[in-house]
Coordinates of C-alpha atoms in Angstrom, one line a residue:
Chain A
X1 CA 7.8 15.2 -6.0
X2 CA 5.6 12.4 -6.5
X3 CA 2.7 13.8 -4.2
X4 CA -0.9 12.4 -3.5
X5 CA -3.4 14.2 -2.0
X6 CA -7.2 12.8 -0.3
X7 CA -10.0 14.8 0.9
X8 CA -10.9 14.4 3.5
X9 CA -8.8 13.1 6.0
X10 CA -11.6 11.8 8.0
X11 CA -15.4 11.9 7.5
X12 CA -18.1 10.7 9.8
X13 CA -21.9 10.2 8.1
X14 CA -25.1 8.9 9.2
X15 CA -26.2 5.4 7.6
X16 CA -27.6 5.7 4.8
X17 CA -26.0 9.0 3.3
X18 CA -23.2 9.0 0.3
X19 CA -19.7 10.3 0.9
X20 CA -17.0 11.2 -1.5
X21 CA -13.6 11.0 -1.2
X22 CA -11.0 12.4 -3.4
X23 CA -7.6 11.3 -4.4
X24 CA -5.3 13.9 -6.7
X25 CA -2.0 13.9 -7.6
X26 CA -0.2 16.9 -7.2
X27 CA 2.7 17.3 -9.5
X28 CA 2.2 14.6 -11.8
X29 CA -0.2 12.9 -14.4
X30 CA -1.2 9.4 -12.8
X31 CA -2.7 7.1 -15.5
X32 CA -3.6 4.8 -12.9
X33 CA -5.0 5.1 -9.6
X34 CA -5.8 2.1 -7.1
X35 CA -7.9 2.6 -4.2
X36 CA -7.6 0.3 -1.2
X37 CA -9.5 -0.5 1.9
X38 CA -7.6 -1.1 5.2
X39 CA -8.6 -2.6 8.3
X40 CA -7.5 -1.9 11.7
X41 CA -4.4 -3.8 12.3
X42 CA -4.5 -5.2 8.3
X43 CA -3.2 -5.2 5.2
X44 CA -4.6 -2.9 2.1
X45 CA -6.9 -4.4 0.1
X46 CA -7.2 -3.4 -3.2
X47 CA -10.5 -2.7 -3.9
X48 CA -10.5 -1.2 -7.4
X49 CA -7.8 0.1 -10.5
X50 CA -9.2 3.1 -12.5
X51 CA -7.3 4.5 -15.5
X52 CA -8.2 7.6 -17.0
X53 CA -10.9 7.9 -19.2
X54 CA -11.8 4.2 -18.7
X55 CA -14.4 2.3 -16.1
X56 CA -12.7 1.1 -13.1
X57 CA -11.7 -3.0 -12.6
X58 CA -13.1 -3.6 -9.8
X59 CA -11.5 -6.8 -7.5
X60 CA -13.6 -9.6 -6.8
X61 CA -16.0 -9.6 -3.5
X62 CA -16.0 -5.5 -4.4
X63 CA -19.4 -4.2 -5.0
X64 CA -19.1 -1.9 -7.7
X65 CA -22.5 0.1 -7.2
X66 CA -21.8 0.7 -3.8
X67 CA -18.3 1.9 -4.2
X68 CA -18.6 3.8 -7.1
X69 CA -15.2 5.2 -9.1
X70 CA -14.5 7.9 -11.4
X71 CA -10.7 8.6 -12.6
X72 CA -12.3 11.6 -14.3
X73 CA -8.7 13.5 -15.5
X74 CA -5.2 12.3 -14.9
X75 CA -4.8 14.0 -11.5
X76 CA -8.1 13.6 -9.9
X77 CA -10.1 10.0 -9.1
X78 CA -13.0 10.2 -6.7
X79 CA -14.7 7.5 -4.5
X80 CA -18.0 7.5 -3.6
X81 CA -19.4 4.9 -1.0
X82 CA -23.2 5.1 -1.5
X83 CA -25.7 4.2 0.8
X84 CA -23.3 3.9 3.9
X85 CA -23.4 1.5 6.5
X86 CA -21.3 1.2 9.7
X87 CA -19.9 -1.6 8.4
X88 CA -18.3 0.6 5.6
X89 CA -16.6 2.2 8.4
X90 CA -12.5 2.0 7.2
X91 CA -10.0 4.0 6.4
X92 CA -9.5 4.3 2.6
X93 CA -6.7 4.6 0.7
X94 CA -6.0 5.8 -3.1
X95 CA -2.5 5.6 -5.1
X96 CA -1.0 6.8 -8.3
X97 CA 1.2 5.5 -10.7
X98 CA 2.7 7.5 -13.2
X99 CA 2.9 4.7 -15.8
X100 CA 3.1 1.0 -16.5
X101 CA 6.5 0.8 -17.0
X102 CA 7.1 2.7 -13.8
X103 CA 5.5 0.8 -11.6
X104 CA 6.0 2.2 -8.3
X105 CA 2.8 3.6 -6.6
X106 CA 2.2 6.5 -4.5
X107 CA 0.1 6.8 -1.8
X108 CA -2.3 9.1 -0.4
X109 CA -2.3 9.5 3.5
X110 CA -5.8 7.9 3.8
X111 CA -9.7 9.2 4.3
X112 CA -11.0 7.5 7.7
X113 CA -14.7 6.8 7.4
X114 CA -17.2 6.5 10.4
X115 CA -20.4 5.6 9.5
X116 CA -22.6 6.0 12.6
Chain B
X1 CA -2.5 -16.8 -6.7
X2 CA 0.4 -15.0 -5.5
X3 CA 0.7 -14.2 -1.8
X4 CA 2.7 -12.2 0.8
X5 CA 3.8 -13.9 4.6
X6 CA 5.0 -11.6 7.0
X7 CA 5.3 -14.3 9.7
X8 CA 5.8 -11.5 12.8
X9 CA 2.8 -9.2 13.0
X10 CA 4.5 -7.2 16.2
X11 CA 8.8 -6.9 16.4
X12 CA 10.4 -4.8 19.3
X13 CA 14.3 -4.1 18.7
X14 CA 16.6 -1.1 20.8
X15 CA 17.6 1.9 19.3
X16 CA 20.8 1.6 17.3
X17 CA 20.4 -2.5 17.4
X18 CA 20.4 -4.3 13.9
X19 CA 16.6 -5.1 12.2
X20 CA 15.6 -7.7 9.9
X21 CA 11.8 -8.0 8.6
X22 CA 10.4 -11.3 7.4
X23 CA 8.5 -11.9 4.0
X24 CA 8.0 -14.8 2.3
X25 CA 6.0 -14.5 -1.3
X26 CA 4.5 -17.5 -3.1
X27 CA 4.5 -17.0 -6.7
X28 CA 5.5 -19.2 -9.7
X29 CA 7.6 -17.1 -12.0
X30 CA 10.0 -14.0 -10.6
X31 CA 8.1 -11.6 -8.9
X32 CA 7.9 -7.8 -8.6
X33 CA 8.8 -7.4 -5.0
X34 CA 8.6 -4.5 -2.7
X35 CA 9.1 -2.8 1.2
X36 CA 6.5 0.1 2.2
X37 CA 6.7 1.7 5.4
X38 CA 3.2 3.4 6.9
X39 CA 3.2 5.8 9.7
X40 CA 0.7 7.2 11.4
X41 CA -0.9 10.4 9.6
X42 CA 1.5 9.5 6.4
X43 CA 0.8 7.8 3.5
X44 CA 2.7 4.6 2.9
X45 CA 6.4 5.3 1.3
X46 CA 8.3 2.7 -0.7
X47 CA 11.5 2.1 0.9
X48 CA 12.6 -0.3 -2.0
X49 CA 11.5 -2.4 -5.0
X50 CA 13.2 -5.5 -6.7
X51 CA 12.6 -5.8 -10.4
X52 CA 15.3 -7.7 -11.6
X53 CA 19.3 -7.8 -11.0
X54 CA 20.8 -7.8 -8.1
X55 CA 19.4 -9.1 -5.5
X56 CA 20.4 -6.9 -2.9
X57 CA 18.4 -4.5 -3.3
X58 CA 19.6 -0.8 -1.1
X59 CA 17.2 1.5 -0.2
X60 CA 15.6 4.7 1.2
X61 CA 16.6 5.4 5.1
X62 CA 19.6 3.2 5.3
X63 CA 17.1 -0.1 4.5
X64 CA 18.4 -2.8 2.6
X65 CA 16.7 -6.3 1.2
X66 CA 17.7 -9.3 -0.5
X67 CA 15.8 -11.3 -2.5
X68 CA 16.0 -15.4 -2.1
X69 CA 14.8 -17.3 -5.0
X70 CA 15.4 -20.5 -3.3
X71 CA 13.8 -19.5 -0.4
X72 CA 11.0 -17.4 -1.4
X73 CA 12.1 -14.7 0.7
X74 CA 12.8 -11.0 0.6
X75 CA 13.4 -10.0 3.8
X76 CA 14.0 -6.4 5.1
X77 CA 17.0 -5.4 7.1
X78 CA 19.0 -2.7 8.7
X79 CA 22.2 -2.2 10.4
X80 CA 21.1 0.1 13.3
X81 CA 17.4 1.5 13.9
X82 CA 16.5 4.5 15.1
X83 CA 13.3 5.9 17.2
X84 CA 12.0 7.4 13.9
X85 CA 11.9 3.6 12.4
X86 CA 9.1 3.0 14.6
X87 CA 6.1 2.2 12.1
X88 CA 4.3 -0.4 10.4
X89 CA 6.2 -2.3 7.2
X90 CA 4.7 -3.4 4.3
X91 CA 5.5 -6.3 2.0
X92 CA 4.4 -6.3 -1.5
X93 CA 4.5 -8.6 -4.3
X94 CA 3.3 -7.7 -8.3
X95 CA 3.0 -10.1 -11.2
X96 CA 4.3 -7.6 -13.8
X97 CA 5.3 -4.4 -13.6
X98 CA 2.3 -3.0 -14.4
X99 CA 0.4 -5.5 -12.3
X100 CA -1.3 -4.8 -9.2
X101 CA 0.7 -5.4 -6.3
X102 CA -0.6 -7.7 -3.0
X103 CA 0.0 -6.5 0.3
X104 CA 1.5 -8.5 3.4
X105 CA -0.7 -8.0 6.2
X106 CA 2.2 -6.0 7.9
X107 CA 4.8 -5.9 10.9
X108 CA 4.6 -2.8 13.4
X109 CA 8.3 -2.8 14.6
X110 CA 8.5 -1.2 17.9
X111 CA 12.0 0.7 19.3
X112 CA 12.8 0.6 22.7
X113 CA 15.3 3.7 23.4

């Protein structure tokens, strides 16, 4: 159990255009979902939470109308990096947690992003 | 702020020799500590998580952690790898339980056969 699903694995867009990605969980309700930003060779930065229903925290230095969020049921939180550049290039990662007084996160297996 | 070390960004052990995976926190009260392992094409797995208790913490695959107050330390360890353990690790520190949690920037532990 405990499954998280993104779409797409890997997309590659021209500068300038918008790309969604989408993080579900599979077979269970997340009330939270975190999406992170990783680096080659680094750590995951948390980018943003989202909680159902609610507009997303977004983490300092994170530019909230270029990475726009939308945790729109409690399976299903989207992504949307507007107006890419190559240095939006990454590979993006969501989680879900089931509850607060859970907390253990599970993780999607990523959306790589090349922005040419 | 609270902060993850993981001093050794590359570690290189033999198949069936014993493992042990640095991570120092920094952090004023008791943390929320925790080990992920990434491999390629996978999404990141918690091996185990250290809320409160014990302080040997067992986990998934045979992993095993202890938590260090007085040392700041929750380091990773394992009896005897094998080829499959090849993969980055992940260290992980939350202020609450329903915090957000901080990532370690990572060791890639390598297995020679």
């Amino acid at each position: 159990g405990a499954v998280v699903s993104q779409h797409p694995s890997r997309v590659i867009c021209k500068s300038g255009t918008s790309v969604k990605i989408e993080c579900r969980s599979l077979d269970f309700q997340a009330t939270t979902m975190f999406w992170y930003r990783q680096f080659p060779k680094q750590s995951l930065m948390l980018m943003a939470t989202s909680n159902e229903g609610s507009k997303a925290t977004y983490e300092q230095g994170v530019e909230k109308d270029k990475f726009l969020i939308n945790h729109a049921s409690l399976t299903l939180s989207t992504l949307t990096v507007t107006s890419a550049h190559p240095e939006d290039s990454s590979f993006y990662i969501c989680s879900a947690r089931v509850s607060p007084s859970y907390n253990e996160q599970f993780f999607g297996p990523g959306t790589r992003l090349t922005v040419l | 702020a609270q902060s993850v070390t993981q001093p050794d960004i590359h570690i290189t052990v033999s198949e069936g020799a014993s493992l042990e995976l640095r991570c120092n926190y920094s952090y004023g009260a008791t943390p929320y500590l925790f080990w992920y392992v990434q491999s390629p094409g996978q999404g990141l797995q918690l091996l185990l998580k250290y809320f409160s208790g014990d302080t040997l913490v067992q986990g998934i695959k045979g992993f095993e952690a202890e938590f260090k107050r007085s040392q700041s330390s929750f380091n990773l360890r394992k009896p005897s790898v094998h080829w499959s353990d090849a993969a980055e690790y992940f260290c992980a520190v939350g202020e609450n339980r329903d915090d957000k949690i901080i990532f370690g920037k990572g060791t890639r532990l390598h297995i020679l056969p």
